[in-house]
Amino acid sequence: MTGVPLAATLVTVLEFVLDTVWGGLLDALAGVTGIDVLASPFMQRAYLAAVCVAVVGPLVGSFLVHRDLAMIGDTLAHAAFAGVAAGLFANAVFATSVPPLATALVVAAAAALVVQSLVDYAGTSRDTSLAIVLTGSFAVGSVLITAADGGIAVGINAYLFGSLATVSRANAGILLAMTVFVGLAVGAAYRPLVYVTFDEVGARAAGIDVRLYSRLLAVLTAVVVVGAMQIMGVILVAAMLVVPVATAAPVTGFKRSMAASVVAGLVATLGGVTLSYWYDVAAGGTVVLVAIACYAAVLGWTRVRGRVAVGSAGASSSADPSRGDADGSE
């Protein structure tokens, strides 16, 4: 491998994963099921992005929801919007070729650290710090759009609302790398993250660097937001951090609940992308609607099961004569 440029090696690996592994799998499924859309390279990239979003969203969102930080996804999505605007602005004004996703990741990660710093050092509450960063980021993005005489407004629409057309081979590769990075990071820091999530005071007493792991979680959230932005769009990206986790709430045990939330995310993203393609509607909105439908279905099923269980318990109690005698003796 000596002498082979790193870029060429990465391209070769990406082609193998996208074409041979992932493409070959979906081509085989298309042959078995007769669903032609699975054999389309364009949709294969979209489905790969959907799977990545479905995995990393609930993976990070499980920690956020239990720490009452569900809205940080929305805040960092607006920061990513400012980052995209900054990249498009630089390309339009200075004739550069900065990838908007790269600037979005940098700005969103910086915003995540600012949020945590406001909480740690400025004594600002979480809600206030989130509101400051959210509104400030959106203000920066809107100023940059108008400063370029509206020339970048068209280019930014795909990032605002999400689009299957934005998932190029390069973007699919970036999202796949982000997914591997987030998965490895969560796996390596799982125990401290769980400790900090459920017992922050106990974690401090045990010598765990709570600030470090809080910052790590914030940065991982920024990575997820930027990755999901390709399909979901800035406006709806926070949904995949929260809705699948809420759907899996009835499952007991944190690991099992996290796994169930990933399954819920897969149903939402794969179903949403498919419906979006069939009916030619916005991918992000469709994914969110499917996710909410899954949540509503699980919520309804849980309520019905609870009522049936209460009714059965009541019926058994009234049918048990020994309980009636005991009650009468009292």
mmCIF file of C-alpha atoms in Angstrom:
data_model
loop_
_atom_site.group_PDB
_atom_site.id
_atom_site.type_symbol
_atom_site.label_atom_id
_atom_site.label_comp_id
_atom_site.label_asym_id
_atom_site.label_seq_id
_atom_site.Cartn_x
_atom_site.Cartn_y
_atom_site.Cartn_z
ATOM 1 C CA MET A 1 0.000 0.000 0.000
ATOM 2 C CA THR A 2 3.059 2.220 0.131
ATOM 3 C CA GLY A 3 2.833 5.174 -2.215
ATOM 4 C CA VAL A 4 -0.918 4.971 -2.598
ATOM 5 C CA PRO A 5 -2.451 8.361 -1.672
ATOM 6 C CA LEU A 6 -4.736 8.348 1.326
ATOM 7 C CA ALA A 7 -7.530 10.008 -0.648
ATOM 8 C CA ALA A 8 -7.440 7.275 -3.289
ATOM 9 C CA THR A 9 -7.564 4.618 -0.574
ATOM 10 C CA LEU A 10 -10.583 6.248 1.055
ATOM 11 C CA VAL A 11 -12.353 6.474 -2.304
ATOM 12 C CA THR A 12 -11.676 2.777 -2.920
ATOM 13 C CA VAL A 13 -13.031 1.828 0.508
ATOM 14 C CA LEU A 14 -16.111 4.014 -0.023
ATOM 15 C CA GLU A 15 -16.794 2.456 -3.430
ATOM 16 C CA PHE A 16 -16.477 -1.033 -1.946
ATOM 17 C CA VAL A 17 -18.896 -0.250 0.895
ATOM 18 C CA LEU A 18 -21.445 1.631 -1.234
ATOM 19 C CA ASP A 19 -21.345 -0.491 -4.385
ATOM 20 C CA THR A 20 -20.216 -3.975 -3.399
ATOM 21 C CA VAL A 21 -21.562 -4.350 0.137
ATOM 22 C CA TRP A 22 -24.564 -2.028 0.476
ATOM 23 C CA GLY A 23 -25.450 -1.870 -3.220
ATOM 24 C CA GLY A 24 -25.073 -5.627 -3.600
ATOM 25 C CA LEU A 25 -27.349 -6.256 -0.604
ATOM 26 C CA LEU A 26 -30.110 -3.978 -1.901
ATOM 27 C CA ASP A 27 -29.755 -5.339 -5.448
ATOM 28 C CA ALA A 28 -30.292 -8.835 -4.036
ATOM 29 C CA LEU A 29 -33.332 -7.657 -2.071
ATOM 30 C CA ALA A 30 -34.694 -6.007 -5.210
ATOM 31 C CA GLY A 31 -34.327 -9.291 -7.076
ATOM 32 C CA VAL A 32 -36.098 -11.276 -4.355
ATOM 33 C CA THR A 33 -38.907 -8.819 -3.607
ATOM 34 C CA GLY A 34 -39.362 -7.294 -7.057
ATOM 35 C CA ILE A 35 -39.171 -3.757 -5.584
ATOM 36 C CA ASP A 36 -37.257 -1.917 -8.291
ATOM 37 C CA VAL A 37 -36.590 1.166 -6.170
ATOM 38 C CA LEU A 38 -34.116 -0.854 -4.091
ATOM 39 C CA ALA A 39 -31.885 -1.267 -7.149
ATOM 40 C CA SER A 40 -31.631 2.454 -7.863
ATOM 41 C CA PRO A 41 -28.183 3.848 -6.869
ATOM 42 C CA PHE A 42 -29.861 7.149 -5.995
ATOM 43 C CA MET A 43 -32.244 5.492 -3.542
ATOM 44 C CA GLN A 44 -29.572 3.150 -2.243
ATOM 45 C CA ARG A 45 -27.646 6.192 -1.020
ATOM 46 C CA ALA A 46 -30.834 7.627 0.477
ATOM 47 C CA TYR A 47 -31.571 4.373 2.312
ATOM 48 C CA LEU A 48 -28.008 4.205 3.620
ATOM 49 C CA ALA A 49 -28.355 7.751 4.962
ATOM 50 C CA ALA A 50 -31.715 6.783 6.489
ATOM 51 C CA VAL A 51 -30.190 3.799 8.296
ATOM 52 C CA CYS A 52 -27.317 5.922 9.627
ATOM 53 C CA VAL A 53 -29.699 8.608 10.918
ATOM 54 C CA ALA A 54 -31.930 5.960 12.506
ATOM 55 C CA VAL A 55 -28.981 4.505 14.407
ATOM 56 C CA VAL A 56 -27.105 7.579 15.621
ATOM 57 C CA GLY A 57 -30.184 9.694 16.399
ATOM 58 C CA PRO A 58 -31.667 7.450 19.117
ATOM 59 C CA LEU A 59 -28.179 6.385 20.223
ATOM 60 C CA VAL A 60 -27.380 9.940 21.326
ATOM 61 C CA GLY A 61 -30.977 11.014 21.916
ATOM 62 C CA SER A 62 -31.450 8.375 24.625
ATOM 63 C CA PHE A 63 -28.967 10.234 26.826
ATOM 64 C CA LEU A 64 -30.375 13.662 25.947
ATOM 65 C CA VAL A 65 -34.002 12.778 26.747
ATOM 66 C CA HIS A 66 -33.097 11.336 30.144
ATOM 67 C CA ARG A 67 -31.064 14.466 30.938
ATOM 68 C CA ASP A 68 -33.968 16.749 29.962
ATOM 69 C CA LEU A 69 -31.917 18.102 27.049
ATOM 70 C CA ALA A 70 -34.296 17.140 24.268
ATOM 71 C CA MET A 71 -34.302 20.649 22.793
ATOM 72 C CA ILE A 72 -30.539 20.830 22.339
ATOM 73 C CA GLY A 73 -31.027 19.107 18.983
ATOM 74 C CA ASP A 74 -33.189 21.985 17.770
ATOM 75 C CA THR A 75 -30.624 24.507 19.027
ATOM 76 C CA LEU A 76 -27.719 22.796 17.277
ATOM 77 C CA ALA A 77 -29.808 22.394 14.118
ATOM 78 C CA HIS A 78 -30.123 26.179 13.953
ATOM 79 C CA ALA A 79 -26.385 26.448 14.599
ATOM 80 C CA ALA A 80 -25.799 24.028 11.722
ATOM 81 C CA PHE A 81 -28.020 26.264 9.582
ATOM 82 C CA ALA A 82 -25.687 29.172 10.386
ATOM 83 C CA GLY A 83 -22.733 26.939 9.479
ATOM 84 C CA VAL A 84 -24.252 26.011 6.125
ATOM 85 C CA ALA A 85 -24.973 29.681 5.449
ATOM 86 C CA ALA A 86 -21.361 30.532 6.333
ATOM 87 C CA GLY A 87 -20.034 27.919 3.911
ATOM 88 C CA LEU A 88 -22.318 29.002 1.081
ATOM 89 C CA PHE A 89 -21.507 32.654 1.812
ATOM 90 C CA ALA A 90 -17.759 31.998 1.635
ATOM 91 C CA ASN A 91 -18.180 30.092 -1.641
ATOM 92 C CA ALA A 92 -20.294 32.842 -3.190
ATOM 93 C CA VAL A 93 -18.314 35.871 -2.011
ATOM 94 C CA PHE A 94 -14.727 34.612 -1.906
ATOM 95 C CA ALA A 95 -14.957 32.063 -4.750
ATOM 96 C CA THR A 96 -13.870 29.200 -2.477
ATOM 97 C CA SER A 97 -15.060 25.595 -2.493
ATOM 98 C CA VAL A 98 -15.769 24.993 1.197
ATOM 99 C CA PRO A 99 -18.138 22.024 1.769
ATOM 100 C CA PRO A 100 -21.218 23.416 3.575
ATOM 101 C CA LEU A 101 -21.469 20.248 5.678
ATOM 102 C CA ALA A 102 -17.933 20.838 6.979
ATOM 103 C CA THR A 103 -18.713 24.384 8.096
ATOM 104 C CA ALA A 104 -22.016 23.184 9.547
ATOM 105 C CA LEU A 105 -20.200 20.580 11.655
ATOM 106 C CA VAL A 106 -17.624 23.085 12.919
ATOM 107 C CA VAL A 107 -20.225 25.712 13.841
ATOM 108 C CA ALA A 108 -22.621 23.186 15.429
ATOM 109 C CA ALA A 109 -19.808 21.647 17.517
ATOM 110 C CA ALA A 110 -18.700 25.128 18.620
ATOM 111 C CA ALA A 111 -22.298 26.002 19.524
ATOM 112 C CA ALA A 112 -22.567 22.803 21.580
ATOM 113 C CA LEU A 113 -19.500 23.800 23.570
ATOM 114 C CA VAL A 114 -20.847 27.352 24.018
ATOM 115 C CA VAL A 115 -24.109 25.969 25.442
ATOM 116 C CA GLN A 116 -22.227 23.827 27.940
ATOM 117 C CA SER A 117 -19.853 26.670 28.838
ATOM 118 C CA LEU A 118 -22.757 29.018 29.562
ATOM 119 C CA VAL A 119 -24.160 26.420 31.946
ATOM 120 C CA ASP A 120 -20.820 25.620 33.601
ATOM 121 C CA TYR A 121 -19.171 29.024 33.881
ATOM 122 C CA ALA A 122 -21.767 31.772 33.369
ATOM 123 C CA GLY A 123 -24.317 30.260 35.712
ATOM 124 C CA THR A 124 -26.938 30.369 32.971
ATOM 125 C CA SER A 125 -29.761 27.831 33.106
ATOM 126 C CA ARG A 126 -29.901 25.200 30.386
ATOM 127 C CA ASP A 127 -33.119 26.591 28.904
ATOM 128 C CA THR A 128 -31.692 30.108 28.746
ATOM 129 C CA SER A 129 -28.387 29.020 27.219
ATOM 130 C CA LEU A 130 -30.213 26.950 24.586
ATOM 131 C CA ALA A 131 -32.460 29.901 23.719
ATOM 132 C CA ILE A 132 -29.487 32.280 23.417
ATOM 133 C CA VAL A 133 -27.512 29.988 21.112
ATOM 134 C CA LEU A 134 -30.588 29.045 19.044
ATOM 135 C CA THR A 135 -31.707 32.617 18.362
ATOM 136 C CA GLY A 136 -28.152 33.855 17.894
ATOM 137 C CA SER A 137 -27.350 31.116 15.374
ATOM 138 C CA PHE A 138 -30.507 31.731 13.383
ATOM 139 C CA ALA A 139 -29.748 35.459 13.388
ATOM 140 C CA VAL A 140 -26.239 34.859 12.011
ATOM 141 C CA GLY A 141 -27.598 32.569 9.295
ATOM 142 C CA SER A 142 -30.257 35.046 8.196
ATOM 143 C CA VAL A 143 -27.718 37.901 8.093
ATOM 144 C CA LEU A 144 -25.323 35.870 5.934
ATOM 145 C CA ILE A 145 -28.116 34.948 3.513
ATOM 146 C CA THR A 146 -29.143 38.577 3.008
ATOM 147 C CA ALA A 147 -25.523 39.790 2.927
ATOM 148 C CA ALA A 148 -24.967 37.709 -0.216
ATOM 149 C CA ASP A 149 -27.881 39.514 -1.949
ATOM 150 C CA GLY A 150 -30.037 36.407 -1.634
ATOM 151 C CA GLY A 151 -27.763 34.457 -3.965
ATOM 152 C CA ILE A 152 -27.382 31.546 -1.555
ATOM 153 C CA ALA A 153 -31.059 31.323 -0.580
ATOM 154 C CA VAL A 154 -31.787 28.693 -3.225
ATOM 155 C CA GLY A 155 -28.794 26.573 -2.218
ATOM 156 C CA ILE A 156 -29.760 26.576 1.430
ATOM 157 C CA ASN A 157 -33.341 25.374 0.890
ATOM 158 C CA ALA A 158 -32.255 21.740 0.635
ATOM 159 C CA TYR A 159 -30.581 21.992 4.035
ATOM 160 C CA LEU A 160 -33.594 23.716 5.585
ATOM 161 C CA PHE A 161 -36.185 21.170 4.474
ATOM 162 C CA GLY A 162 -34.146 18.094 3.589
ATOM 163 C CA SER A 163 -33.908 16.414 0.224
ATOM 164 C CA LEU A 164 -33.112 12.977 -1.096
ATOM 165 C CA ALA A 165 -31.245 14.680 -3.957
ATOM 166 C CA THR A 166 -28.609 16.053 -1.558
ATOM 167 C CA VAL A 167 -27.340 12.569 -0.634
ATOM 168 C CA SER A 168 -24.395 12.287 -3.008
ATOM 169 C CA ARG A 169 -21.777 9.540 -2.841
ATOM 170 C CA ALA A 170 -19.448 11.848 -0.924
ATOM 171 C CA ASN A 171 -22.191 12.832 1.536
ATOM 172 C CA ALA A 172 -23.132 9.178 2.057
ATOM 173 C CA GLY A 173 -19.491 8.425 2.838
ATOM 174 C CA ILE A 174 -19.285 11.324 5.292
ATOM 175 C CA LEU A 175 -22.473 10.229 7.032
ATOM 176 C CA LEU A 176 -21.230 6.640 7.251
ATOM 177 C CA ALA A 177 -17.974 7.852 8.827
ATOM 178 C CA MET A 178 -19.958 9.997 11.277
ATOM 179 C CA THR A 179 -22.050 6.985 12.245
ATOM 180 C CA VAL A 180 -18.976 4.859 12.921
ATOM 181 C CA PHE A 181 -17.420 7.696 14.938
ATOM 182 C CA VAL A 182 -20.543 8.254 17.053
ATOM 183 C CA GLY A 183 -21.042 4.521 17.602
ATOM 184 C CA LEU A 184 -17.439 4.019 18.740
ATOM 185 C CA ALA A 185 -17.538 7.115 20.969
ATOM 186 C CA VAL A 186 -20.773 6.062 22.684
ATOM 187 C CA GLY A 187 -19.480 2.515 23.099
ATOM 188 C CA ALA A 188 -16.200 3.695 24.627
ATOM 189 C CA ALA A 189 -17.831 6.191 27.002
ATOM 190 C CA TYR A 190 -21.051 4.270 27.667
ATOM 191 C CA ARG A 191 -20.671 3.647 31.399
ATOM 192 C CA PRO A 192 -19.599 7.193 32.362
ATOM 193 C CA LEU A 193 -22.325 8.647 30.126
ATOM 194 C CA VAL A 194 -24.977 6.503 31.802
ATOM 195 C CA TYR A 195 -23.668 7.453 35.240
ATOM 196 C CA VAL A 196 -23.669 11.163 34.396
ATOM 197 C CA THR A 197 -27.120 10.889 32.800
ATOM 198 C CA PHE A 198 -28.906 9.242 35.732
ATOM 199 C CA ASP A 199 -26.888 10.410 38.754
ATOM 200 C CA GLU A 200 -24.792 13.498 38.087
ATOM 201 C CA VAL A 201 -24.107 14.118 41.782
ATOM 202 C CA GLY A 202 -23.029 10.514 42.316
ATOM 203 C CA ALA A 203 -20.830 10.692 39.218
ATOM 204 C CA ARG A 204 -19.022 13.728 40.623
ATOM 205 C CA ALA A 205 -18.550 11.955 43.940
ATOM 206 C CA ALA A 206 -17.130 8.942 42.094
ATOM 207 C CA GLY A 207 -14.507 11.158 40.450
ATOM 208 C CA ILE A 208 -16.034 11.176 36.944
ATOM 209 C CA ASP A 209 -15.341 14.345 34.972
ATOM 210 C CA VAL A 210 -18.971 15.379 34.451
ATOM 211 C CA ARG A 211 -18.060 18.458 32.382
ATOM 212 C CA LEU A 212 -15.941 16.376 30.004
ATOM 213 C CA TYR A 213 -18.696 13.850 29.323
ATOM 214 C CA SER A 214 -21.315 16.588 29.056
ATOM 215 C CA ARG A 215 -19.194 18.255 26.378
ATOM 216 C CA LEU A 216 -18.660 14.925 24.634
ATOM 217 C CA LEU A 217 -22.417 14.351 24.505
ATOM 218 C CA ALA A 218 -22.974 17.879 23.171
ATOM 219 C CA VAL A 219 -20.400 17.418 20.404
ATOM 220 C CA LEU A 220 -21.832 13.999 19.464
ATOM 221 C CA THR A 221 -25.241 15.656 19.219
ATOM 222 C CA ALA A 222 -23.765 18.215 16.815
ATOM 223 C CA VAL A 223 -22.355 15.403 14.681
ATOM 224 C CA VAL A 224 -25.742 13.665 14.561
ATOM 225 C CA VAL A 225 -27.552 16.898 13.703
ATOM 226 C CA VAL A 226 -25.248 17.665 10.778
ATOM 227 C CA GLY A 227 -25.495 14.095 9.499
ATOM 228 C CA ALA A 228 -29.294 13.966 9.744
ATOM 229 C CA MET A 229 -29.639 17.390 8.138
ATOM 230 C CA GLN A 230 -29.145 15.899 4.658
ATOM 231 C CA ILE A 231 -32.459 14.037 4.787
ATOM 232 C CA MET A 232 -34.378 15.683 7.626
ATOM 233 C CA GLY A 233 -33.487 19.310 7.089
ATOM 234 C CA VAL A 234 -32.639 21.838 9.796
ATOM 235 C CA ILE A 235 -36.281 22.383 10.754
ATOM 236 C CA LEU A 236 -37.048 18.741 11.587
ATOM 237 C CA VAL A 237 -33.655 17.290 12.475
ATOM 238 C CA ALA A 238 -34.266 17.316 16.256
ATOM 239 C CA ALA A 239 -37.157 14.876 15.803
ATOM 240 C CA MET A 240 -34.888 11.858 15.309
ATOM 241 C CA LEU A 241 -33.173 12.597 18.616
ATOM 242 C CA VAL A 242 -36.445 12.579 20.548
ATOM 243 C CA VAL A 243 -39.419 10.839 18.905
ATOM 244 C CA PRO A 244 -37.928 7.302 18.550
ATOM 245 C CA VAL A 245 -36.707 7.512 22.161
ATOM 246 C CA ALA A 246 -40.202 8.504 23.305
ATOM 247 C CA THR A 247 -41.630 5.623 21.260
ATOM 248 C CA ALA A 248 -39.391 3.159 23.107
ATOM 249 C CA ALA A 249 -40.236 4.586 26.558
ATOM 250 C CA PRO A 250 -42.429 1.590 27.591
ATOM 251 C CA VAL A 251 -39.438 -0.752 27.217
ATOM 252 C CA THR A 252 -37.722 -1.352 30.563
ATOM 253 C CA GLY A 253 -33.959 -1.241 30.922
ATOM 254 C CA PHE A 254 -31.770 1.459 29.376
ATOM 255 C CA LYS A 255 -29.956 -0.794 26.893
ATOM 256 C CA ARG A 256 -33.172 -2.485 25.757
ATOM 257 C CA SER A 257 -34.900 0.877 25.490
ATOM 258 C CA MET A 258 -32.018 2.236 23.407
ATOM 259 C CA ALA A 259 -32.179 -0.784 21.075
ATOM 260 C CA ALA A 260 -35.955 -0.388 20.745
ATOM 261 C CA SER A 261 -35.538 3.300 19.915
ATOM 262 C CA VAL A 262 -33.129 2.398 17.113
ATOM 263 C CA VAL A 263 -35.726 -0.026 15.729
ATOM 264 C CA ALA A 264 -38.359 2.729 15.917
ATOM 265 C CA GLY A 265 -35.940 5.058 14.140
ATOM 266 C CA LEU A 266 -35.375 2.518 11.360
ATOM 267 C CA VAL A 267 -39.112 2.114 10.815
ATOM 268 C CA ALA A 268 -39.525 5.890 10.654
ATOM 269 C CA THR A 269 -36.607 6.677 8.342
ATOM 270 C CA LEU A 270 -36.944 3.754 5.942
ATOM 271 C CA GLY A 271 -40.725 4.088 5.792
ATOM 272 C CA GLY A 272 -40.535 7.858 5.445
ATOM 273 C CA VAL A 273 -37.928 7.782 2.683
ATOM 274 C CA THR A 274 -39.942 5.201 0.753
ATOM 275 C CA LEU A 275 -43.198 7.161 1.045
ATOM 276 C CA SER A 276 -41.366 10.357 0.136
ATOM 277 C CA TYR A 277 -40.105 8.743 -3.064
ATOM 278 C CA TRP A 278 -43.460 7.193 -3.978
ATOM 279 C CA TYR A 279 -45.534 10.331 -3.445
ATOM 280 C CA ASP A 280 -42.861 12.927 -4.304
ATOM 281 C CA VAL A 281 -43.169 14.801 -1.008
ATOM 282 C CA ALA A 282 -40.604 16.210 1.437
ATOM 283 C CA ALA A 283 -38.434 13.470 2.905
ATOM 284 C CA GLY A 284 -37.860 15.106 6.292
ATOM 285 C CA GLY A 285 -41.512 15.828 6.951
ATOM 286 C CA THR A 286 -42.553 12.343 5.885
ATOM 287 C CA VAL A 287 -39.993 10.696 8.170
ATOM 288 C CA VAL A 288 -41.175 12.770 11.131
ATOM 289 C CA LEU A 289 -44.834 11.989 10.451
ATOM 290 C CA VAL A 290 -44.079 8.254 10.306
ATOM 291 C CA ALA A 291 -42.090 8.554 13.551
ATOM 292 C CA ILE A 292 -44.981 10.350 15.274
ATOM 293 C CA ALA A 293 -47.432 7.757 13.933
ATOM 294 C CA CYS A 294 -45.283 5.014 15.491
ATOM 295 C CA TYR A 295 -45.217 6.909 18.783
ATOM 296 C CA ALA A 296 -49.007 7.367 18.713
ATOM 297 C CA ALA A 297 -49.520 3.669 17.943
ATOM 298 C CA VAL A 298 -47.270 2.566 20.831
ATOM 299 C CA LEU A 299 -48.908 5.071 23.176
ATOM 300 C CA GLY A 300 -52.388 3.835 22.222
ATOM 301 C CA TRP A 301 -51.360 0.196 22.602
ATOM 302 C CA THR A 302 -49.822 0.912 26.027
ATOM 303 C CA ARG A 303 -52.983 2.663 27.219
ATOM 304 C CA VAL A 304 -55.232 -0.157 25.992
ATOM 305 C CA ARG A 305 -53.013 -2.812 27.568
ATOM 306 C CA GLY A 306 -53.009 -0.892 30.856
ATOM 307 C CA ARG A 307 -56.803 -0.667 30.903
ATOM 308 C CA VAL A 308 -57.135 -4.368 30.073
ATOM 309 C CA ALA A 309 -54.715 -5.257 32.875
ATOM 310 C CA VAL A 310 -56.627 -3.093 35.372
ATOM 311 C CA GLY A 311 -59.932 -4.636 34.241
ATOM 312 C CA SER A 312 -58.563 -8.164 34.573
ATOM 313 C CA ALA A 313 -57.198 -7.430 38.049
ATOM 314 C CA GLY A 314 -60.577 -6.013 39.104
ATOM 315 C CA ALA A 315 -62.433 -9.026 37.719
ATOM 316 C CA SER A 316 -60.119 -11.476 39.517
ATOM 317 C CA SER A 317 -60.534 -9.603 42.789
ATOM 318 C CA SER A 318 -64.323 -9.640 42.640
ATOM 319 C CA ALA A 319 -64.361 -13.326 41.670
ATOM 320 C CA ASP A 320 -62.124 -14.370 44.608
ATOM 321 C CA PRO A 321 -64.381 -15.221 47.574
ATOM 322 C CA SER A 322 -61.506 -15.380 50.033
ATOM 323 C CA ARG A 323 -60.687 -11.695 49.351
ATOM 324 C CA GLY A 324 -64.328 -10.808 49.869
ATOM 325 C CA ASP A 325 -64.398 -12.618 53.274
ATOM 326 C CA ALA A 326 -61.200 -10.918 54.304
ATOM 327 C CA ASP A 327 -62.605 -7.536 53.405
ATOM 328 C CA GLY A 328 -65.807 -8.284 55.270
ATOM 329 C CA SER A 329 -63.916 -9.314 58.396
ATOM 330 C CA GLU A 330 -62.099 -6.035 58.396
#
